[in-house]
Short mmCIF file of C-alpha atoms in Angstrom, two decimals:
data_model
loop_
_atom_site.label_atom_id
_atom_site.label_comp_id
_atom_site.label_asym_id
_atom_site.label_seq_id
_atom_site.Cartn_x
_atom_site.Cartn_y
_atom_site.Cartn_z
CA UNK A 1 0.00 0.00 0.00
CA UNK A 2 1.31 3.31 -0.74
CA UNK A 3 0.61 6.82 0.99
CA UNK A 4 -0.67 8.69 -1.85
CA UNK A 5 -4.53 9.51 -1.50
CA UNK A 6 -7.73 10.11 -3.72
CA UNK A 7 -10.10 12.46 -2.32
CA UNK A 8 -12.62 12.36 -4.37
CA UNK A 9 -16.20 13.90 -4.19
CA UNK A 10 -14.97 17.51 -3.74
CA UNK A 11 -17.05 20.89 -3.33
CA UNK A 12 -15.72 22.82 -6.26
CA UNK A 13 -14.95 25.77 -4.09
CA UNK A 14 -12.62 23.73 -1.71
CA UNK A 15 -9.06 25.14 -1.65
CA UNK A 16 -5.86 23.20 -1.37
CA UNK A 17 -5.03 24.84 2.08
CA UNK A 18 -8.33 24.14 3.41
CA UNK A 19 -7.91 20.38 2.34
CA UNK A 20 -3.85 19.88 3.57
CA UNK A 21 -5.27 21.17 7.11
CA UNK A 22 -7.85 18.78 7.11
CA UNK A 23 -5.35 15.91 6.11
CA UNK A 24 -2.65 17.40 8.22
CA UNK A 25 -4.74 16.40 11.62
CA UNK A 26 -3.89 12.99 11.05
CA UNK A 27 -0.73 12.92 10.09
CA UNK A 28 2.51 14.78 7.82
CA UNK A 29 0.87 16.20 4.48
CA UNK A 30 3.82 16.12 2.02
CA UNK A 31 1.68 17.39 -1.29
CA UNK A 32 -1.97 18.26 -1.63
CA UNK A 33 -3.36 18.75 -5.24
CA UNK A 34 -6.86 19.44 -6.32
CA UNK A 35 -7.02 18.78 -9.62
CA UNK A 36 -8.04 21.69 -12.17
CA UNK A 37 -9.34 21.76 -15.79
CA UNK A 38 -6.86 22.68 -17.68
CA UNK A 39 -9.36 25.24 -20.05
CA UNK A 40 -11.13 27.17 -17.39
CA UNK A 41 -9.15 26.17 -14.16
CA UNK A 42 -11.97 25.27 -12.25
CA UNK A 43 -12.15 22.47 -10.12
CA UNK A 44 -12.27 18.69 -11.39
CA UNK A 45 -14.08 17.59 -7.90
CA UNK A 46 -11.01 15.84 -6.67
CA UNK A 47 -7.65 15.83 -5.14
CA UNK A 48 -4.36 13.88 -4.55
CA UNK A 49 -2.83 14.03 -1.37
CA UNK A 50 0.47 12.44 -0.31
CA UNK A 51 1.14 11.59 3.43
CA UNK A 52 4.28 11.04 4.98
CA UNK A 53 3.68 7.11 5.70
CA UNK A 54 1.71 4.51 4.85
CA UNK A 55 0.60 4.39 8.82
CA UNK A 56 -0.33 8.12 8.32
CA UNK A 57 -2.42 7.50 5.01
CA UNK A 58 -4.92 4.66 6.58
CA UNK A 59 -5.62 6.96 9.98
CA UNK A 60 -6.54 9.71 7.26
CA UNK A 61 -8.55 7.28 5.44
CA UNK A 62 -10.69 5.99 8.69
CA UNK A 63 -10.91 9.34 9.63
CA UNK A 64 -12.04 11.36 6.59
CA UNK A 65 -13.69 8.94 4.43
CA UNK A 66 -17.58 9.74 4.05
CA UNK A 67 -17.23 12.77 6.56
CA UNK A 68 -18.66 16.21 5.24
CA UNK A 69 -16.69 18.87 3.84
CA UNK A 70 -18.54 21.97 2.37
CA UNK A 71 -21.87 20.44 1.85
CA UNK A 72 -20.78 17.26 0.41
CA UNK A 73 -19.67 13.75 1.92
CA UNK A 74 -16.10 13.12 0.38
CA UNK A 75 -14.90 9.69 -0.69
CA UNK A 76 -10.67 9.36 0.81
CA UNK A 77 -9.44 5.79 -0.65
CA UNK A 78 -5.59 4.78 -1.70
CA UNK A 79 -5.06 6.24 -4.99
CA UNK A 80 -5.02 3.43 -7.77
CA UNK A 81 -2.21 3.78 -10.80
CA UNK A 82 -3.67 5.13 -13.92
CA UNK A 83 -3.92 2.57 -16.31
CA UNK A 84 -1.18 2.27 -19.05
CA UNK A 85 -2.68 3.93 -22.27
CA UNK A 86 -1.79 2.27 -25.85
CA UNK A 87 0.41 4.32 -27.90
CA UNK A 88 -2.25 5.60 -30.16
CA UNK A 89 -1.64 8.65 -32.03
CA UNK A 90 -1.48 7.30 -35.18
CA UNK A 91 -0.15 10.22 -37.02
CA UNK A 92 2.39 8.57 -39.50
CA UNK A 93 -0.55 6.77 -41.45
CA UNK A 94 -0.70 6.67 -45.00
CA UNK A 95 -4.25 5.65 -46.34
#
């Protein structure tokens, strides 16, 4: 198990500082990243966090997982590897 986090279920106006200091009770907060659209900047309804140890990660997990945070119940699970992507592209086609 690793110590990176999803958080996942996010109030769009949540702001990284507000979300390391909720992580931060449980444990060392090394990076905290909501993700943002990369057009408009706004949002995506989820984060990444990073704790310091795997120990640290699973008391943040028990603890945060379904509780409320600005109006909506956020979902805190160990964040899975994004699936390898085939190499697509295609660009060098002749037809």
């Amino acid at each position: 198990m690793n110590n990176k986090l999803f958080a996942g279920n996010l109030a769009y106006t949540v702001k990284d500082s507000e979300l390391q200091e909720m992580f931060a009770a449980h444990g060392t907060v090394l990076s905290c990243t909501i993700a943002t659209d990369r057009d408009t900047g706004r949002s995506r309804g989820f984060a990444f966090v990073e704790m310091q140890d795997q120990a640290q990660a699973e008391a943040a997990i028990k603890a945060l997982n379904g509780r409320e945070l600005s109006g909506r119940q956020i979902s805190v699970s160990i964040s899975q590897p994004k699936p390898a992507r085939g190499a697509g592209g295609g660009g060098n086609r002749r037809y």
